[in-house]
Short mmCIF file of C-alpha atoms in Angstrom, two decimals:
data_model
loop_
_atom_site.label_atom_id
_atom_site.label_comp_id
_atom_site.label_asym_id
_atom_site.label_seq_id
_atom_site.Cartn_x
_atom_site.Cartn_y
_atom_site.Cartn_z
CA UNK Y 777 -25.11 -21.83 -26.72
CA UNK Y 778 -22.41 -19.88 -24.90
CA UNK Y 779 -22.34 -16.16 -25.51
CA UNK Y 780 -19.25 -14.27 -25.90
CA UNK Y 781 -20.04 -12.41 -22.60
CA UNK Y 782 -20.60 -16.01 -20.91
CA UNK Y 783 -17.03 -16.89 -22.17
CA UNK Y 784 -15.12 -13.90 -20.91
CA UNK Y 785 -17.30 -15.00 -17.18
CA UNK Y 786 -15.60 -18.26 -17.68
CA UNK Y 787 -13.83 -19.09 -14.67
CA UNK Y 788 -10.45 -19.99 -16.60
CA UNK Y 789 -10.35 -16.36 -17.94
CA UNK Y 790 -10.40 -14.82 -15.09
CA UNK Y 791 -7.00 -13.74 -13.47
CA UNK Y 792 -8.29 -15.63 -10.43
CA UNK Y 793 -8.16 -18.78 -11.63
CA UNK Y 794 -4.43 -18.42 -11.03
CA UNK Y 795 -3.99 -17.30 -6.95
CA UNK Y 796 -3.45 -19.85 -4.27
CA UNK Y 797 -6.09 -22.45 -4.00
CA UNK Y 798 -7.20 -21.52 -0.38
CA UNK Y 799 -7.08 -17.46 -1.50
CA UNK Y 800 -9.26 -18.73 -4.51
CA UNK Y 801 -11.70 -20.79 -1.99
CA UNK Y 802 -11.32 -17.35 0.52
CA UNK Y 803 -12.91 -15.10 -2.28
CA UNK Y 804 -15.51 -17.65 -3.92
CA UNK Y 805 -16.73 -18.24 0.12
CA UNK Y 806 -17.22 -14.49 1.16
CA UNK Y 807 -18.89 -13.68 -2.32
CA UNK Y 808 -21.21 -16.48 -2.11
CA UNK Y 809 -22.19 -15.58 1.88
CA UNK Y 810 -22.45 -12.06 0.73
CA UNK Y 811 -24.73 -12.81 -2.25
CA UNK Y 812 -27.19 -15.10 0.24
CA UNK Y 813 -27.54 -11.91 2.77
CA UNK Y 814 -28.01 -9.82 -0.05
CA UNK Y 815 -30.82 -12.17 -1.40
CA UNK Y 816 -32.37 -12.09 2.12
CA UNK Y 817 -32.49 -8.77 3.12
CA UNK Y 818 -34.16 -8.04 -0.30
CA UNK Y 819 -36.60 -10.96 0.03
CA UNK Y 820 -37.92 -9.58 3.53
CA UNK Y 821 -38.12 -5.88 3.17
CA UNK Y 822 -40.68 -3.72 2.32
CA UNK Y 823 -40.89 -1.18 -0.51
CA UNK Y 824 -42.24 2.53 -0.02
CA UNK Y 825 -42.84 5.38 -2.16
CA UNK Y 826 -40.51 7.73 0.19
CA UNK Y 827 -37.42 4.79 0.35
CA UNK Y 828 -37.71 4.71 -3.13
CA UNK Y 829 -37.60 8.09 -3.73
CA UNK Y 830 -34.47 8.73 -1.00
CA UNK Y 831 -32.91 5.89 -2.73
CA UNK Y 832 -33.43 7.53 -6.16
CA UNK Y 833 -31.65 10.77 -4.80
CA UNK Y 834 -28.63 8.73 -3.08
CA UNK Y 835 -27.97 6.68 -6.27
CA UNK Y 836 -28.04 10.05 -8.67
CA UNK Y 837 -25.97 12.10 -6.27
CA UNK Y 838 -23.36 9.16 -5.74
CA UNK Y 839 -23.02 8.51 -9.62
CA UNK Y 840 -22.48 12.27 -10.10
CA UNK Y 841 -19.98 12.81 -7.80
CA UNK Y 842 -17.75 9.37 -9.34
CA UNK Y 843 -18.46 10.81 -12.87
CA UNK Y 844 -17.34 13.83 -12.11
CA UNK Y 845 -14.13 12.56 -10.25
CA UNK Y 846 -13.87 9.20 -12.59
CA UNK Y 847 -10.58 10.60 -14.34
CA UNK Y 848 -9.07 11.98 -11.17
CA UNK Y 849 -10.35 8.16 -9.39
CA UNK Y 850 -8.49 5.84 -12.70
CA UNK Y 851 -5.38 7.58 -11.74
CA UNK Y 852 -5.62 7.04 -7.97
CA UNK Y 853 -6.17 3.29 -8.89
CA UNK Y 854 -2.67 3.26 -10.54
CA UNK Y 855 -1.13 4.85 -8.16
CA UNK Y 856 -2.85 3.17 -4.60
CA UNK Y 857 -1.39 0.55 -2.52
CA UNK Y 858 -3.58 -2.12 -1.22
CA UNK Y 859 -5.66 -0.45 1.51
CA UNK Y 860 -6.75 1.81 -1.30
CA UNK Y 861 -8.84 4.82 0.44
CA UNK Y 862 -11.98 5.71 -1.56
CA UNK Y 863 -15.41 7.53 -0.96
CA UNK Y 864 -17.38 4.22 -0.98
CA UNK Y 865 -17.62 4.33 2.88
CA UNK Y 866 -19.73 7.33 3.41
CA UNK Y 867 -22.08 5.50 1.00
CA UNK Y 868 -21.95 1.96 3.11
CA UNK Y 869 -22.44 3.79 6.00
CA UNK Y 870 -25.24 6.07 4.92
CA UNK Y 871 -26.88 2.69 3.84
CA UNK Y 872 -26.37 1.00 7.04
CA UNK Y 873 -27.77 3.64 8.77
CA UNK Y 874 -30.58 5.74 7.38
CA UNK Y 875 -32.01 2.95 5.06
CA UNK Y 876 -34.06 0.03 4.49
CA UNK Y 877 -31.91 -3.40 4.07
CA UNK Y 878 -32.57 -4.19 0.20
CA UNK Y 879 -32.37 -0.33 -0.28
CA UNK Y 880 -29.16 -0.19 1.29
CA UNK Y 881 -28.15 -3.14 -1.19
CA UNK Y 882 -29.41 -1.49 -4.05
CA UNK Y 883 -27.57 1.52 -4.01
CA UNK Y 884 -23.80 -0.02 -3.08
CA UNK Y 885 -24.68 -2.34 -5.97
CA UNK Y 886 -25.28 1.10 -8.32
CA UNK Y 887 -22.12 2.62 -7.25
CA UNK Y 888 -20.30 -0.41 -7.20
CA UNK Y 889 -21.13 -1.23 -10.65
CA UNK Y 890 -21.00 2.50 -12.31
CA UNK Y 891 -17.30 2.52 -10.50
CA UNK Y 892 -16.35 -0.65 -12.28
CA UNK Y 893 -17.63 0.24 -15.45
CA UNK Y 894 -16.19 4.09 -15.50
CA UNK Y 895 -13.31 3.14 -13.24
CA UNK Y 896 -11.29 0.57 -12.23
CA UNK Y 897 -11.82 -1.55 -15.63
CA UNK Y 898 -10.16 1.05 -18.00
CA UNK Y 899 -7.68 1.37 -15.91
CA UNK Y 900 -7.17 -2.20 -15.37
CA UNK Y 901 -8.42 -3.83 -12.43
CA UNK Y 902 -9.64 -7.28 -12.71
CA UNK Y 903 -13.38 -7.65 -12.22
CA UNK Y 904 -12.62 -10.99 -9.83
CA UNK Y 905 -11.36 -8.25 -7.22
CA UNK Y 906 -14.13 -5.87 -7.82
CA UNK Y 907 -16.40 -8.39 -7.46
CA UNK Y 908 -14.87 -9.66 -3.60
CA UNK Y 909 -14.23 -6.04 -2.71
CA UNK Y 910 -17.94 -5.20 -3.41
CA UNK Y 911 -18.83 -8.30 -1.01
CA UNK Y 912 -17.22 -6.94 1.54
CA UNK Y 913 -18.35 -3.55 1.12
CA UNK Y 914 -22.47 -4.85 1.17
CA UNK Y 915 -21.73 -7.23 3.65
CA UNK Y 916 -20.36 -4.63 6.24
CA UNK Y 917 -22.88 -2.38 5.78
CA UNK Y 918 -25.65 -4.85 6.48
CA UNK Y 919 -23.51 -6.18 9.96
CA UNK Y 920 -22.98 -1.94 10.70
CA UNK Y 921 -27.09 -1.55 10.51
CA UNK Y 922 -27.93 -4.70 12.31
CA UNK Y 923 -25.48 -3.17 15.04
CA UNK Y 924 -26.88 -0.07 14.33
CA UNK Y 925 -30.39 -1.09 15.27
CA UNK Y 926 -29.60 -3.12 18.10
CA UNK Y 927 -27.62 0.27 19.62
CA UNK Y 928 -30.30 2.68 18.99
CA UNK Y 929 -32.39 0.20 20.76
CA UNK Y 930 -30.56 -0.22 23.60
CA UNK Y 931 -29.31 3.25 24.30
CA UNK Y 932 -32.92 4.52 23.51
CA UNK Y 933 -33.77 5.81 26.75
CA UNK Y 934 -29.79 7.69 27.19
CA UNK Y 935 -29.89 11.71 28.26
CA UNK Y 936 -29.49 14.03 26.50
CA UNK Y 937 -30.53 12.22 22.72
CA UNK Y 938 -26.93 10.28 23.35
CA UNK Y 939 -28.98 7.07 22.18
CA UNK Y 940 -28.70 7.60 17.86
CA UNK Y 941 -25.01 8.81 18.12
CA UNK Y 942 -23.68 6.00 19.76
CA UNK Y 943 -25.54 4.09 17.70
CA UNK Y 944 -24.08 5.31 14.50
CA UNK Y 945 -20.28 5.58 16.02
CA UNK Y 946 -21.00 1.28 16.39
CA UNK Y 947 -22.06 1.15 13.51
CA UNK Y 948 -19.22 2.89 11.87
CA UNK Y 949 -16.71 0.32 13.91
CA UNK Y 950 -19.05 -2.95 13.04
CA UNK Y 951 -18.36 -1.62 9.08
CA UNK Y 952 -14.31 -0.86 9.86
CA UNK Y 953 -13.75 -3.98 11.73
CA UNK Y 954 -16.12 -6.33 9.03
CA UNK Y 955 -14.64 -4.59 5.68
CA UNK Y 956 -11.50 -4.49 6.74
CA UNK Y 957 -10.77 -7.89 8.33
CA UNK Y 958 -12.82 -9.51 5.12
CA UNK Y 959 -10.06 -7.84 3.23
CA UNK Y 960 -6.58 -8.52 5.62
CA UNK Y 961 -7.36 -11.93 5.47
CA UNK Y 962 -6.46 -12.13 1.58
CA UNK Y 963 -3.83 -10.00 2.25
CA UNK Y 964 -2.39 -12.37 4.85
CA UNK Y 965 -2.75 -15.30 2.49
CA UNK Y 966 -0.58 -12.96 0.03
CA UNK Y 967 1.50 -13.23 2.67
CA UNK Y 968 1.68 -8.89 2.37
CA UNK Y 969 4.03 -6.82 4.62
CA UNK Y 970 2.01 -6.06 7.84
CA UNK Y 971 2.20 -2.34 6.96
CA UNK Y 972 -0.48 -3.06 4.24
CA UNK Y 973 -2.70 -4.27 6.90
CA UNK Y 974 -3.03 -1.68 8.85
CA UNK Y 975 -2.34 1.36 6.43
CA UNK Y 976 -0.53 4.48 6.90
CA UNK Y 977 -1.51 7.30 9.69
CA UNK Y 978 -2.71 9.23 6.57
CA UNK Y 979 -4.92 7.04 5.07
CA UNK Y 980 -6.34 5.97 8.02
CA UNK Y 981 -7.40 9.79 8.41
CA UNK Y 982 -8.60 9.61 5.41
CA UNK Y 983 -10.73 6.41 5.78
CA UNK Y 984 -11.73 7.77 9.24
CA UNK Y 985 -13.06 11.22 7.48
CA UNK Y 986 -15.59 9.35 4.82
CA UNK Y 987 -16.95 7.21 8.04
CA UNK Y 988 -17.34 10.49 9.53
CA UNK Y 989 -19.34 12.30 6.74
CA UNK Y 990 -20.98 8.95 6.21
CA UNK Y 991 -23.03 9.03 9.43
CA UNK Y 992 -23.71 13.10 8.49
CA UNK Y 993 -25.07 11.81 5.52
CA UNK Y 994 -27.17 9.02 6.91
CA UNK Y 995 -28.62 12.25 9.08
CA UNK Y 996 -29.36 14.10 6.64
CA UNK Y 997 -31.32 11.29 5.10
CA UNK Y 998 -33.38 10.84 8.18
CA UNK Y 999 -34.13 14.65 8.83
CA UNK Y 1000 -33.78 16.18 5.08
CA UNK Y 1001 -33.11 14.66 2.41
CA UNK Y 1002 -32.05 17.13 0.04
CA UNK Y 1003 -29.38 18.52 1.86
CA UNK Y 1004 -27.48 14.93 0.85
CA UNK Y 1005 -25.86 17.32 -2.31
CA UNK Y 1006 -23.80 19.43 0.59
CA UNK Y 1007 -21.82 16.09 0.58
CA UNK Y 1008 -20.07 16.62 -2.92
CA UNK Y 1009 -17.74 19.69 -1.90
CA UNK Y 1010 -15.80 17.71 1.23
CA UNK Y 1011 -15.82 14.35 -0.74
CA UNK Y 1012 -14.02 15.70 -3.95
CA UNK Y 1013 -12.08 17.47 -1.43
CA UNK Y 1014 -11.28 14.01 0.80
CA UNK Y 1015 -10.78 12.17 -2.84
CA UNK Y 1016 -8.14 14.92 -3.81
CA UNK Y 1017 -6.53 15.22 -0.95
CA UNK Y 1018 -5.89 10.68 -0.80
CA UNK Y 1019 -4.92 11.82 -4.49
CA UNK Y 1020 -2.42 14.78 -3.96
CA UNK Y 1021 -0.70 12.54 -1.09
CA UNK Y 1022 -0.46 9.55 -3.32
CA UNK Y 1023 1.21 11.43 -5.92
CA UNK Y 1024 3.72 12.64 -3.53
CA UNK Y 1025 4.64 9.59 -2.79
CA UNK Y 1026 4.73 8.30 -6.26
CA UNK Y 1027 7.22 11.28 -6.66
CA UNK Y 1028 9.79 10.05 -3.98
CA UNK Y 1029 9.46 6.46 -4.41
CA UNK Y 1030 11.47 3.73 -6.42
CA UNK Y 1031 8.80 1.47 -7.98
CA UNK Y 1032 11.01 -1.45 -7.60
CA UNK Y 1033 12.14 -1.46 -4.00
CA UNK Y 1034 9.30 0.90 -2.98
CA UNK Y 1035 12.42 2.68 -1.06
CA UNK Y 1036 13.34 6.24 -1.83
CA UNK Y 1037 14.80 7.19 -5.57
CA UNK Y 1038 18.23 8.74 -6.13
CA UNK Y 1039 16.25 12.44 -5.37
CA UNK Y 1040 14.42 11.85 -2.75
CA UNK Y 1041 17.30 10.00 -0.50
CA UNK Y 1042 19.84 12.94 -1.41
CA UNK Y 1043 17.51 15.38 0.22
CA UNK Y 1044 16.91 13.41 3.37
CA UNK Y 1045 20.82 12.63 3.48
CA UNK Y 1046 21.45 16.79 3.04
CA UNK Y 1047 19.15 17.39 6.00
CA UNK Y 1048 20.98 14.57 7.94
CA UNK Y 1049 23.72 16.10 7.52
CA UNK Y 1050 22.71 19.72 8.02
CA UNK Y 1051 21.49 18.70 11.50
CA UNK Y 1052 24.62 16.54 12.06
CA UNK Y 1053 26.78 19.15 11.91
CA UNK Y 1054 24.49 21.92 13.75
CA UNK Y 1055 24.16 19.20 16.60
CA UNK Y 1056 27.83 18.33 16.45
CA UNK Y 1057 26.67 14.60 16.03
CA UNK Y 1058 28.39 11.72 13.78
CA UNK Y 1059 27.01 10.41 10.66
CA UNK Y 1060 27.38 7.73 7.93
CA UNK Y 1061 27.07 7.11 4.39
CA UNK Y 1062 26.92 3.70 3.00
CA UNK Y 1063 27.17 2.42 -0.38
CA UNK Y 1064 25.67 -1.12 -1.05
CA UNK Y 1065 25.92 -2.85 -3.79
CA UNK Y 1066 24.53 -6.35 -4.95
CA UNK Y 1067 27.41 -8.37 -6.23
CA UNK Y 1068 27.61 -10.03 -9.78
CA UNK Y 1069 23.97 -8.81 -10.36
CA UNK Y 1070 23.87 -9.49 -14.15
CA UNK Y 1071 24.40 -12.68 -13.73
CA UNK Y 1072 20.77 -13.23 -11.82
CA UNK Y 1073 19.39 -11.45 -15.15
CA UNK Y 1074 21.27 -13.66 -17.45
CA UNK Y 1075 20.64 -16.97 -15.43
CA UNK Y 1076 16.47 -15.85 -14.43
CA UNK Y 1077 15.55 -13.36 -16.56
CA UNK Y 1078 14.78 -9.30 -15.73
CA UNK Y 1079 11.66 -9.70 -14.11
CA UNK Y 1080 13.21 -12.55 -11.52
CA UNK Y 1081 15.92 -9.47 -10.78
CA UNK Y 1082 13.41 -6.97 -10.43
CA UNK Y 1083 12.39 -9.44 -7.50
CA UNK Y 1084 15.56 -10.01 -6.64
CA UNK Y 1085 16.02 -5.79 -6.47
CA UNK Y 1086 12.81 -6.24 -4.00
CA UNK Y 1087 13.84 -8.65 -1.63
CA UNK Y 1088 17.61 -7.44 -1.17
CA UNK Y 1089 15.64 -3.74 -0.66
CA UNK Y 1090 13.42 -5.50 2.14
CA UNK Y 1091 16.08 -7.27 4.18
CA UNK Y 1092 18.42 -3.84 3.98
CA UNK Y 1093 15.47 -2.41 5.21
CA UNK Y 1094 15.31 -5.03 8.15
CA UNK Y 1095 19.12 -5.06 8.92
CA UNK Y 1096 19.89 -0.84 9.21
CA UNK Y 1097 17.94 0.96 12.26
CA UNK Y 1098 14.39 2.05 11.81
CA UNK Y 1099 15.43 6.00 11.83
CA UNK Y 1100 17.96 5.54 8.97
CA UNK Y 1101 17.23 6.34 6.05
CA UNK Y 1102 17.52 3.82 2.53
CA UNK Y 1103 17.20 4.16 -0.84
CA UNK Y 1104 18.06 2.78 -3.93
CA UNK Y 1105 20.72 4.78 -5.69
CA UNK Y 1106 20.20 3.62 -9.58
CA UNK Y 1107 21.10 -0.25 -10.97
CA UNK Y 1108 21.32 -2.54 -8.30
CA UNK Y 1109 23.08 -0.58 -5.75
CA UNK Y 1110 21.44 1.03 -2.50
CA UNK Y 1111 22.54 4.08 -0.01
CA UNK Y 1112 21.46 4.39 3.67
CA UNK Y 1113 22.58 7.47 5.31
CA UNK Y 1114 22.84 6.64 9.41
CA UNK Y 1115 22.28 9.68 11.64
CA UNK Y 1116 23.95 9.93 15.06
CA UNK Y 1117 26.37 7.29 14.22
CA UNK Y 1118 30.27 6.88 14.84
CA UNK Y 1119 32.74 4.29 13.28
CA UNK Y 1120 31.83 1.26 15.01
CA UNK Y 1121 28.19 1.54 14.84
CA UNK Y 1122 28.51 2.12 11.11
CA UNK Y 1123 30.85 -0.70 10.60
CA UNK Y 1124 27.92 -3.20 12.79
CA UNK Y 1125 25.06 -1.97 10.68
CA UNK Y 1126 27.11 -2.46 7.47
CA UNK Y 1127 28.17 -5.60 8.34
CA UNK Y 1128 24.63 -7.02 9.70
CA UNK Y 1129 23.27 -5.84 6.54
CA UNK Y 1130 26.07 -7.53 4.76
CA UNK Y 1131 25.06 -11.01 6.66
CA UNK Y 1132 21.48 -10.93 6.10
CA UNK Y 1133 21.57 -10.26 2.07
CA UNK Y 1134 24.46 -13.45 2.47
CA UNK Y 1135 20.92 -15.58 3.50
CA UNK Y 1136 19.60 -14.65 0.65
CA UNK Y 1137 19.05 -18.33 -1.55
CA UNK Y 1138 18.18 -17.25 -5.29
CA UNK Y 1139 18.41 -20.97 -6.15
CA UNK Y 1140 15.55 -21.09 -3.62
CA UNK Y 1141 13.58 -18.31 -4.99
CA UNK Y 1142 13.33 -19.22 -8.52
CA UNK Y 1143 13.26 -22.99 -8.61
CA UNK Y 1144 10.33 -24.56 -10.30
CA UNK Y 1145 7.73 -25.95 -7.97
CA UNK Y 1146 8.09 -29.77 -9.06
CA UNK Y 1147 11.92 -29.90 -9.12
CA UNK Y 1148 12.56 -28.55 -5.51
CA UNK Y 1149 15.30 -25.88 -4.46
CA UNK Y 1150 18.13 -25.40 -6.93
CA UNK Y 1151 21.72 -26.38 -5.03
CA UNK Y 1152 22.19 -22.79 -2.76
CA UNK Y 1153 22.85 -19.49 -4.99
CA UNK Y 1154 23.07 -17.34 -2.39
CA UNK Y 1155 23.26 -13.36 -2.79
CA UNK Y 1156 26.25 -11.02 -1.37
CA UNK Y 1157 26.69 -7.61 -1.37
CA UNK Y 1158 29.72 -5.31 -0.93
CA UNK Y 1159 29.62 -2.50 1.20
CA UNK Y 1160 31.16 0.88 1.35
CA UNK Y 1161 32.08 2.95 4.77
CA UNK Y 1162 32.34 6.74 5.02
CA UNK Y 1163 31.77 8.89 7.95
CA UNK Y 1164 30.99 12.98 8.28
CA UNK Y 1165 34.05 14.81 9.13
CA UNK Y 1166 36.69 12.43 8.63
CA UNK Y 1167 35.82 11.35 4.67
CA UNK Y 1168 34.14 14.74 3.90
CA UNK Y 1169 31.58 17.50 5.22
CA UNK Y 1170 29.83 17.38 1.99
CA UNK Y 1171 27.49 14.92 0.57
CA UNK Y 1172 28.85 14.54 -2.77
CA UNK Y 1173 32.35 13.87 -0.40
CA UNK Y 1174 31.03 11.17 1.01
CA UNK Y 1175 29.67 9.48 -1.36
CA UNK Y 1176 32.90 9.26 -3.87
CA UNK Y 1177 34.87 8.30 -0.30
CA UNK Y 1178 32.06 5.42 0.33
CA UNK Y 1179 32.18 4.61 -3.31
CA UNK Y 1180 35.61 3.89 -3.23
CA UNK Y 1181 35.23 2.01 -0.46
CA UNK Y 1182 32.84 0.28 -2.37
CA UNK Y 1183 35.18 -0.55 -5.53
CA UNK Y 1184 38.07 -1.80 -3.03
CA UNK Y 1185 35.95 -4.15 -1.61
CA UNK Y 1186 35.29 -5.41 -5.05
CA UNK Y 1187 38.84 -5.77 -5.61
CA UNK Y 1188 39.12 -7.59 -2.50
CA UNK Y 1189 36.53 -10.85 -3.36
CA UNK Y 1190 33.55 -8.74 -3.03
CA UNK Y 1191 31.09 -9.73 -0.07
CA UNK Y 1192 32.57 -7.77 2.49
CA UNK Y 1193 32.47 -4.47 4.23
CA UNK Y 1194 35.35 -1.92 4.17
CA UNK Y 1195 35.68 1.74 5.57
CA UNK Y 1196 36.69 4.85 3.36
CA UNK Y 1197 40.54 4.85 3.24
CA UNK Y 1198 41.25 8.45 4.07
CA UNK Y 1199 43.99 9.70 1.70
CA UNK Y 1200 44.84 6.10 0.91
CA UNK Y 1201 45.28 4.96 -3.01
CA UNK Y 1202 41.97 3.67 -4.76
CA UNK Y 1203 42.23 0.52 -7.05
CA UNK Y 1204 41.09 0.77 -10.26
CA UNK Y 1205 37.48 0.00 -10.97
CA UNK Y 1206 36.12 -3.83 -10.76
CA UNK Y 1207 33.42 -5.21 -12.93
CA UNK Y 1208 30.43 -5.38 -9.99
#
């Protein structure tokens, strides 16, 4: 008889049942690999009183410091992006390095589960993930302490006791390299912006700092144990510093487009233009804004327009130059200030932007699987022109000047760019 627990393992419950067949085969491969070399190691390693009893210590002092930190860790899994950065490295790497195979396996397994349990599954997370995530995590820390050995054994007879550092520095790049190409791969079969491959600058510092005070830990394992508790103070102040830096971000980003909110883009268009005028350099403001938008909602539905919102954000974001600055202004209309700019360069910019959004097929997008593309729906946008100086030397200035702009290109047919008409009459207002 099935139990209720069996049932909610069933395989058509599970949120995975519905991802790409080859992501599906992907995760089901590396956890079944993972689960044979965990098998192994345990099957041909020994047991001691001592292992045991560092184990013991590792596995209470891990679970401490993630029950201690579980409410600050649930909200740091709602906020995170992909590469999320937590403190499960300096664990994996303490394993690889300073203990026995199956010991190593037992304690990721402990933290791995407590951190489902207390974690990620009130706040949501689907255990499929957990699950492929925890593969990779045991599965590069057994590669980082098979490289680990094979360096120490190597560099034994190095000056100057060089030998056991560079043996746990590999070790620390086997686990990087392992863990994290296990993991791009599904993010390449999600098809995932390349900047969620490779992380930001920050995280990476962060990631790079647990490695770090993994391998301290893995010493202090080998030379003294009980020093292993000095560990809590920098990891709670790693986890709240990924945490802090997360929330900033949260704070200045539209969850939509993941491009700046109304706030945020003001004050990076105020110090544009601050330094424009101190530098005596030109400067735009444009005003973009999807045309007959509510009609996507009526025809698709407000979730297909919140994709819609996404994908006109990411092709602005592909058509303006990489130092401008985008965000989405409220609705479906965006703003890009454009430092060091003069009429011509604005008008390019606004017009390249204009042409890309024009490629834009929702008919494409939103046709179901079995029927094929929908005849072409494509997307335009009208644009809105105002430059520092001549429209205004004030934000506020140049935005009404590049919204008018705006509105007279919606008189016009829409789909098309125009410049702020200085002194000029303004038509009335246009349903967008």
């Amino acid at each position: 008889m099935t139990t209720a627990f069996g049932r909610r393992l069933a395989r058509s419950s599970w949120p995975i049942s519905a991802a790409p067949t080859p992501m599906a085969a992907y995760l089901l491969l590396v956890d079944a690999l993972a689960l044979v070399w965990v098998v192994r190691s345990v099957a041909t390693t020994g047991f001691d009183v001592h292992g045991l009893g560092v184990l013991l210590l590792l596995v209470v002092t891990a679970i401490g410091f993630e029950e201690g930190s579980s409410r600050a860790a649930r909200l740091q899994i709602r906020l995170s992006a992909p590469m999320r950065t937590d403190m499960t490295s300096v664990w994996a790497v303490c394993a690889a390095v300073a203990l026995a195979p199956a010991h190593g396996v037992m304690l990721l397994i402990a933290v791995c589960v407590y951190v489902w349990f207390r974690q990620q599954r009130p706040a949501g997370e689907a255990l499929f993930r957990k699950w492929f995530v925890a593969s990779t995590i045991v599965a590069g820390s057994l590669v980082a302490g098979d490289v680990y050995t094979f360096v120490r054994d190597a560099a034994a007879d190095l000056p100057w006791g060089l030998g056991s550092p560079l043996a746990i520095v590999a070790a620390i790049v086997a686990y990087t390299v392992c863990n994290r190409g296990l993991v791009s791969v599904v993010l390449l079969l999600t098809a995932a912006p390349l900047r969620n491959l490779v992380g930001s600058l920050h995280d990476n510092l962060i990631e790079l700092a647990t490695l770090c005070l993994g391998g301290l830990v893995a010493l202090a394992v080998m030379f003294e144990p009980w020093l292993v508790i000095l560990v809590l103070a920098p990891m709670v102040s790693l986890q709240r510093t990924a945490l802090v830096r997360e929330l900033e971000q949260a704070a200045i980003t539209d969850a939509k487009t993941r491009l700046l909110n109304a706030v945020a883009w003001e004050h990076l268009a105020q110090r544009e233009i601050s330094r424009a005028e101190r530098e005596r350099q030109g400067l735009a403001v444009l005003i973009i804004d999807i045309d007959r938008f509510k009609g996507v909602n009526d025809r698709f539905g407000h979730l297909a327009g919140d994709k819609v919102l996404a994908t006109v954000a990411r092709t602005i974001e592909a058509s303006v130059r990489e130092y401008d600055g985008l965000g989405r202004f409220g609705g479906e209309e965006f703003v890009a200030v454009l430092p060091d700019c003069d009429e011509r360069t604005a008008m390019l910019v606004a017009e390249r932007v204009r042409a890309r959004v024009n490629q834009v097929d929702v008919g494409e997008m939103f046709a179901p699987p079995a029927s094929g593309p929908l005849a072409p729906d494509r997307l335009s946008v009208s644009v809105g022109v105002a430059l520092l100086r001549l429209d205004g030397s004030e934000l506020t200035d140049l935005l009404h000047a590049a919204d008018q702009a705006l509105y007279r290109a919606k008189h016009n047919g829409r789909n098309q760019v125009q410049l702020a008409r200085r002194g000029g009459e303004v038509p009335d207002r246009v349903v967008a």
